[in-house]
Coordinates of C-alpha atoms in Angstrom, one line a residue:
X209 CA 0.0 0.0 0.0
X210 CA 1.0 3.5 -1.0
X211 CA 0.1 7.2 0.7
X212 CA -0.6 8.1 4.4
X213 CA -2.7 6.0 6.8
X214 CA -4.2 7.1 9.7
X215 CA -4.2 5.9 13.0
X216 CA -5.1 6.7 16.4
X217 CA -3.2 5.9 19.8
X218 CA -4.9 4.4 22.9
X219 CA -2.9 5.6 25.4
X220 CA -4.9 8.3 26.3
X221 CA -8.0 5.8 27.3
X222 CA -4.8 3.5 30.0
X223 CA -5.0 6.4 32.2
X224 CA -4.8 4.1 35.2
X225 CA -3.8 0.7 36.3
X226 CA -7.5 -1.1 36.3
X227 CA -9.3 1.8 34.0
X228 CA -9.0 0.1 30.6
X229 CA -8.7 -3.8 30.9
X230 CA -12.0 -5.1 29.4
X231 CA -12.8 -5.8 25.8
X232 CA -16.6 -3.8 26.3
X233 CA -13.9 -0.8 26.8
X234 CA -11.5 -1.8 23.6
X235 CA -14.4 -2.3 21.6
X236 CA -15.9 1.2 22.4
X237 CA -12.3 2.8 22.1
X238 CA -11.7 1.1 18.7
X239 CA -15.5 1.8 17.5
X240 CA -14.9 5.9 18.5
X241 CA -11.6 5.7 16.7
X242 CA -13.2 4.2 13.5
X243 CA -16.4 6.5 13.6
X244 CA -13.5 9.6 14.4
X245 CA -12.3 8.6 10.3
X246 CA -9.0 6.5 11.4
X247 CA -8.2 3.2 10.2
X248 CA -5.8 1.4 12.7
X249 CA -4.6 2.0 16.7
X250 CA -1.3 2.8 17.6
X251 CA -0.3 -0.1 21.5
X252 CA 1.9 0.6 24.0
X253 CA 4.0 -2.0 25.1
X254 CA 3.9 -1.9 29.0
X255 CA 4.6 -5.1 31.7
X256 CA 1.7 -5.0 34.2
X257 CA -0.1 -8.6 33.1
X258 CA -3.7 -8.8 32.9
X259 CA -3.8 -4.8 34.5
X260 CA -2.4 -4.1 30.7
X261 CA -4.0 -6.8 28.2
X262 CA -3.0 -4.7 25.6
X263 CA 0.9 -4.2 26.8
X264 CA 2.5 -7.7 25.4
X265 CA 1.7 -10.3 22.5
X266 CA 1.0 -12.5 25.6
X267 CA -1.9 -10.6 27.5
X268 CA -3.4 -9.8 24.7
X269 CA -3.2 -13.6 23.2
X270 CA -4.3 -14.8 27.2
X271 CA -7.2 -12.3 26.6
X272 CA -8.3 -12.2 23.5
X273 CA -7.3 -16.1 22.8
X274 CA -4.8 -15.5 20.3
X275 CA -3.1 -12.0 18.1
X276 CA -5.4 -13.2 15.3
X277 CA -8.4 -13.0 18.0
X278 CA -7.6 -9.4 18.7
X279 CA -7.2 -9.1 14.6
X280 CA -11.1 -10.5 14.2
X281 CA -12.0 -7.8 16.8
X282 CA -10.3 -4.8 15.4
X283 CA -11.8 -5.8 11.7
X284 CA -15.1 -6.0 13.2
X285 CA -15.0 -2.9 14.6
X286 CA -13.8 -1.5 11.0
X287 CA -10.1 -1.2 11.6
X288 CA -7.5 -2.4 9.2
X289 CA -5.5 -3.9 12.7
X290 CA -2.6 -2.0 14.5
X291 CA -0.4 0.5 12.8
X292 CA 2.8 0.3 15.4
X293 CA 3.7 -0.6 19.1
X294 CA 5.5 1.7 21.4
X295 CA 8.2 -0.3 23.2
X296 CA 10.2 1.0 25.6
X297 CA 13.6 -1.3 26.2
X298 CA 14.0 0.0 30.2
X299 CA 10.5 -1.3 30.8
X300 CA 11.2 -5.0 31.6
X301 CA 9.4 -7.9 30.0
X302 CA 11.1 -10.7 31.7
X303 CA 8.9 -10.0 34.9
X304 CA 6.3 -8.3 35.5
X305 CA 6.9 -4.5 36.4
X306 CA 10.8 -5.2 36.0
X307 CA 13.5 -3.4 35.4
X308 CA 14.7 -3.5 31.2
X309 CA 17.7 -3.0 29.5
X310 CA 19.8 0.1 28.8
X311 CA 20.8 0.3 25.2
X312 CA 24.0 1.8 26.2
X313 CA 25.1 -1.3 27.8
X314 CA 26.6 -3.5 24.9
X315 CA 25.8 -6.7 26.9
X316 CA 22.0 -5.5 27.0
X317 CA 21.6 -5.5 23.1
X318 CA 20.4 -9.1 22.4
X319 CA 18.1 -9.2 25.4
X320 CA 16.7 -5.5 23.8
X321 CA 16.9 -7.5 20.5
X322 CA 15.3 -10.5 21.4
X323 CA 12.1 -8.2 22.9
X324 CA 11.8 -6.1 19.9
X325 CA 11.5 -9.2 17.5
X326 CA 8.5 -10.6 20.1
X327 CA 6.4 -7.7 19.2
X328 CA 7.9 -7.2 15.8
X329 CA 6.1 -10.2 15.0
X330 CA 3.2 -9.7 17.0
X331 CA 3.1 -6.2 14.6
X332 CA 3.1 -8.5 11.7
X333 CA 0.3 -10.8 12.7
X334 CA -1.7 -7.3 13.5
X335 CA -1.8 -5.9 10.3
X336 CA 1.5 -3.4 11.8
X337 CA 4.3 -1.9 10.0
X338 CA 6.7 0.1 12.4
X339 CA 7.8 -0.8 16.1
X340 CA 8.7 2.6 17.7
X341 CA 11.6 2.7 20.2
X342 CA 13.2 4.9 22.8
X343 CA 16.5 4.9 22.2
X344 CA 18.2 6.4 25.4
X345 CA 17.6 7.1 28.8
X346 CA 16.8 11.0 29.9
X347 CA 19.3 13.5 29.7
X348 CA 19.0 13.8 33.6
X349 CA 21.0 10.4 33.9
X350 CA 23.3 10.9 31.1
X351 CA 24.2 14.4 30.5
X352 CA 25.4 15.1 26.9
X353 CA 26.3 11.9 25.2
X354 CA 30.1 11.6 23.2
X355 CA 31.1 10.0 20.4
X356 CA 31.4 6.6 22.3
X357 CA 28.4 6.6 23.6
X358 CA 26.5 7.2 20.4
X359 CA 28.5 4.8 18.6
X360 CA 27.3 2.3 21.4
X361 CA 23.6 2.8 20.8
X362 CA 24.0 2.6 17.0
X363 CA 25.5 -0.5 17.3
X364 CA 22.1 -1.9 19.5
X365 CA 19.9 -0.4 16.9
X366 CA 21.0 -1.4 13.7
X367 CA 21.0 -4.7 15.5
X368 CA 17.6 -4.7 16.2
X369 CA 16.7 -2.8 13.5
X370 CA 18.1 -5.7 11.2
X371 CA 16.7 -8.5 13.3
X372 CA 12.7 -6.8 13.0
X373 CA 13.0 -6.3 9.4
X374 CA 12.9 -9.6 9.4
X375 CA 9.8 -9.7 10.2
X376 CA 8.7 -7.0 7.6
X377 CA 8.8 -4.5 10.1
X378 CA 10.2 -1.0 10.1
X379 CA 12.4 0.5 12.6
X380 CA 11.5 4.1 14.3
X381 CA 13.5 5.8 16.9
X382 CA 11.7 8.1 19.0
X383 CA 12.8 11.1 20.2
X384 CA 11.0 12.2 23.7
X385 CA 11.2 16.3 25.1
X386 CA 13.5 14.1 28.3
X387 CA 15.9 12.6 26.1
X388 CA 19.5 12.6 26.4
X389 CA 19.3 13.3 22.5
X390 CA 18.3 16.7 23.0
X391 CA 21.4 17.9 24.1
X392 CA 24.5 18.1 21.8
X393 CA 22.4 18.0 18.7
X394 CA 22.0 14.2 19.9
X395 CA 19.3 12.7 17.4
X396 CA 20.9 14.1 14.0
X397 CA 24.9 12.4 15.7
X398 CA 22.8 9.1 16.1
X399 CA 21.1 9.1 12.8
X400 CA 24.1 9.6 11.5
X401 CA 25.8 6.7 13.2
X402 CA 22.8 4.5 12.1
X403 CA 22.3 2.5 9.1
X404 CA 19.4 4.3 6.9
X405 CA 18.1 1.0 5.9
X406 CA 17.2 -0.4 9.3
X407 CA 16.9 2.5 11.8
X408 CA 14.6 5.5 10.9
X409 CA 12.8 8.1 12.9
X410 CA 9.4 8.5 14.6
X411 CA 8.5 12.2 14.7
X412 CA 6.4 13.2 17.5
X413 CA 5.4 16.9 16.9
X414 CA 4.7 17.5 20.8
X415 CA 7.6 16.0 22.4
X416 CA 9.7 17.4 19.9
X417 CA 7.9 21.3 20.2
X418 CA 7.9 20.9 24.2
X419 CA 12.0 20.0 23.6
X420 CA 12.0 23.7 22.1
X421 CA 12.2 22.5 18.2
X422 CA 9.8 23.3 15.4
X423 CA 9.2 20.0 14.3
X424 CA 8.4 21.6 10.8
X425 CA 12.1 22.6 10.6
X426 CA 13.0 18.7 12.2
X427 CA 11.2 17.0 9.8
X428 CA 12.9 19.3 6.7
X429 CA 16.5 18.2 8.0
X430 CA 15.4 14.5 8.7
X431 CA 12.6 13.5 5.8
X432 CA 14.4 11.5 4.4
X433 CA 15.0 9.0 7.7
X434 CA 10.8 9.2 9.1
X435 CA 9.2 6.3 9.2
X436 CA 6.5 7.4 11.6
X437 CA 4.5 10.4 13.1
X438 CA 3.2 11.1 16.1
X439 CA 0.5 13.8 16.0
X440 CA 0.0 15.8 19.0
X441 CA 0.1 19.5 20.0
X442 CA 1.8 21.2 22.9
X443 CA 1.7 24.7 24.9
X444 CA 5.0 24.6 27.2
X445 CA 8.4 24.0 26.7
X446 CA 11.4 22.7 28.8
X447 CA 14.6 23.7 28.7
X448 CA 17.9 22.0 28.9
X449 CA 17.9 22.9 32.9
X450 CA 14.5 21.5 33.4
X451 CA 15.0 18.3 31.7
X452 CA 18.4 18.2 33.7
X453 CA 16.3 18.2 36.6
X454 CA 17.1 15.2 38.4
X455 CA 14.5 12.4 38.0
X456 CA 12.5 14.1 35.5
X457 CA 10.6 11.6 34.7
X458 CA 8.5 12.0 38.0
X459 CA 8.7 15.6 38.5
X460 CA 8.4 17.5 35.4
X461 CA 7.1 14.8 33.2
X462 CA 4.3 13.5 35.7
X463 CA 3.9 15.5 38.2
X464 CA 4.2 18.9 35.8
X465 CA 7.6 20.4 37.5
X466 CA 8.4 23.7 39.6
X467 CA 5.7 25.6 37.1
X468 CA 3.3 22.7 38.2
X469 CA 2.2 22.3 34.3
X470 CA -1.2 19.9 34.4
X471 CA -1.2 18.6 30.8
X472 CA 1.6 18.3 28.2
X473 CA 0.1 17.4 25.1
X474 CA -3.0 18.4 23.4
X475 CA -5.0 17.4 20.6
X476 CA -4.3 18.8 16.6
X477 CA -6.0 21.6 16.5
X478 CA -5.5 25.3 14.9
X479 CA -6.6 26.8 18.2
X480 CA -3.2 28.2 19.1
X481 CA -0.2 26.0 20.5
X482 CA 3.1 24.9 19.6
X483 CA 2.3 23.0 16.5
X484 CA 1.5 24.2 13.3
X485 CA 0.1 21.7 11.8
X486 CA -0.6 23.0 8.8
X487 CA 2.6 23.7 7.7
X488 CA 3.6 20.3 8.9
X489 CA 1.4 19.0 6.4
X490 CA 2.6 21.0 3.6
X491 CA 5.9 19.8 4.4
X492 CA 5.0 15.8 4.2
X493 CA 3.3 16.2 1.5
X494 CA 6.5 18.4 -0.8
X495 CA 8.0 15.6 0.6
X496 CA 6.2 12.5 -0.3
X497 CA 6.1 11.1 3.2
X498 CA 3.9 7.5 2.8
X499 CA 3.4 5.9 6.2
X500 CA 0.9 5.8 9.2
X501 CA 0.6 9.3 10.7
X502 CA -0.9 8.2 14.1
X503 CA -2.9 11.4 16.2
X504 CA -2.4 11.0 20.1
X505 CA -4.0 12.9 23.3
X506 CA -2.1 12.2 25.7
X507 CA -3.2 13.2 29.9
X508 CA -6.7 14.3 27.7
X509 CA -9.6 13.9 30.3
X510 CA -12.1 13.2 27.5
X511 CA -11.2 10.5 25.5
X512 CA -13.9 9.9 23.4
X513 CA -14.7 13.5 22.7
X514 CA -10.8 14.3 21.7
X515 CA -10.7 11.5 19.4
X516 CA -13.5 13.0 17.4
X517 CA -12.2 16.5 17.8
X518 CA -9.1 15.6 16.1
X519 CA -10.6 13.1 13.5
X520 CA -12.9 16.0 12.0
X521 CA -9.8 18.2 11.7
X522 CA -8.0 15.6 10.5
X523 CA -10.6 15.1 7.6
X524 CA -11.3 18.4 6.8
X525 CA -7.9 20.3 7.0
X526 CA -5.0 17.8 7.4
X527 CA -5.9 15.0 5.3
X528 CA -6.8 17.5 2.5
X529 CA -3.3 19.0 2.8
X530 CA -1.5 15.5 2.8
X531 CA -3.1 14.1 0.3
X532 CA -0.4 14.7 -2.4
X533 CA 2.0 12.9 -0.7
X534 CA 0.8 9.7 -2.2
X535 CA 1.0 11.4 -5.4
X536 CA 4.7 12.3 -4.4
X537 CA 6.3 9.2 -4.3
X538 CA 5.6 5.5 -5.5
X539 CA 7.3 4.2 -2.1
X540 CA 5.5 1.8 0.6
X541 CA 4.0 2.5 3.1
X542 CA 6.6 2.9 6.2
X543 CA 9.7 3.7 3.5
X544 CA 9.3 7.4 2.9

């Protein structure tokens, strides 16, 4: 398949432990996000058993009886399946709620590898093209990382990145507004290091805008290495001191830092945030970007309602805009 898909994440509906665990609450999820105009849901992978059925190819096969079960369901709700998983390698899979693996640890890498290929070809039995990855820890536990320390993670992710195309699935590295990548031009030294044809990029216009970037101007130097977009607006930015702040994670991320911010991210809209979507639009399509663009609302109190909000202006002002990027370029889906 050719052109732009798409999709809508569910993480904005696992807003606690026990509040999304029952297929009446997927089903009326996935039926909003296909009557909202998308055509696939974007999983993240997360180690809490049966409190997450959705978090592993396990709980959701010990739930739903099998992947191909979940499949059934998603089609009957009038999805095409699941665009991409969101896998995060220091989230442990080995027990449940345990610690992962740090990709700058060379020993870690076929432990990291072995995990990506379980949902890699979980994706593939979904219907899913991309596995999206954080690539480093914050830059709170880091600081700045050198030549060494790049080199390292490039090594893990060409790995991986070789060992899920096996599986006919497409690599993206995700860059979050707490990552060690945002500091010493970071993301452009590890693209660098990485090989094109296994490791791309997952754009997420928020976490990139709250980082201080215009993600129109990240996307023009990077086009050529997206495999993925994350839709989502934003109205505060951190600076290199705040995400320095030690465990960041908790404090600024969570718990909204010394400015006590209560939301991070925001539905697409052209109501006046970060994100100008429209000219992030233009830009894929002068492009040719082909892949999923999936639209998050992250923290968003209403669920339901933003999903809707975002698929009408998706419809009527985004997908209009985009819609010459299939015209573009001939390439598949996931390869722009």
């Amino acid at each position: 398949m050719t052109g732009i898909r798409w999709g809508y994440a569910l993480n904005q509906w696992d807003t606690n432990i026990d509040a999304f665990v029952r297929k009446r609450d997927h089903e009326r999820a996935f039926k909003t996000i296909s009557i909202s105009g998308f055509s696939g849901v974007e999983l993240t992978a997360e180690s809490f058993g049966p409190w997450e059925p959705l978090g592993s190819p396990e709980q959701i096969a010990n739930l739903y009886g099998s992947l191909d079960g979940l499949r059934r369901v998603l089609t009957e709700c009038a999805l095409d399946g699941v665009s991409s998983y969101v896998y995060d390698p220091f989230i442990g899979f080995d027990v449940e709620m345990g610690r992962g693996h740090d990709p700058l640890d060379p020993e870690a890498a076929p432990r990291i590898t072995a995990t990506a290929v379980w949902f890699a070809e979980a994706l593939a039995a979904l219907g899913g093209e991309v596995l999206v990855v954080r690539p480093c820890g914050s830059a709170w536990q880091t600081g700045a990382l050198d030549d060494d320390r790049i080199a390292a993670l490039a090594a893990c992710w060409n790995t991986v990145g070789a060992a899920v195309a096996a599986a006919g699935v497409s690599l993206a590295l995700h860059f979050d507004f707490l990552s060690a990548l945002r500091l010493d031009d970071g993301l452009a030294r590890l693209l660098d290091a990485t090989d094109p044809e296994l490791v791309g990029l997952a754009l997420d216009t928020a976490e990139v805008a709250v980082a201080g970037l215009d993600p129109v101007a990240v996307f023009e130097r990077h086009a050529d290495r997206v495999r993925h977009v994350q839709l989502k607006d934003a109205r505060d930015v951190v600076d290199d001191a705040e995400a320095l702040t030690p465990h960041a994670e908790q404090f600024v991320r969570t718990e909204g830092g010394a400015r006590r911010v209560e939301r991070w991210f925001f539905e697409p809209t052209d109501e006046g945030g970060l994100v100008d979507f429209e000219s992030f639009a233009g830009s894929l399509a002068r492009h040719g970007y082909t892949g999923w663009i999936v639209v998050e609302s992250d923290q968003s109190p209403h669920p339901a309602e933003s999903a809707m909000v975002s698929g009408w202006y998706v419809q009527n002002v985004l997908a209009p805009l985009t819609s010459a990027a299939g015209e573009l370029s001939g390439s598949a889906v996931g390869k722009a």
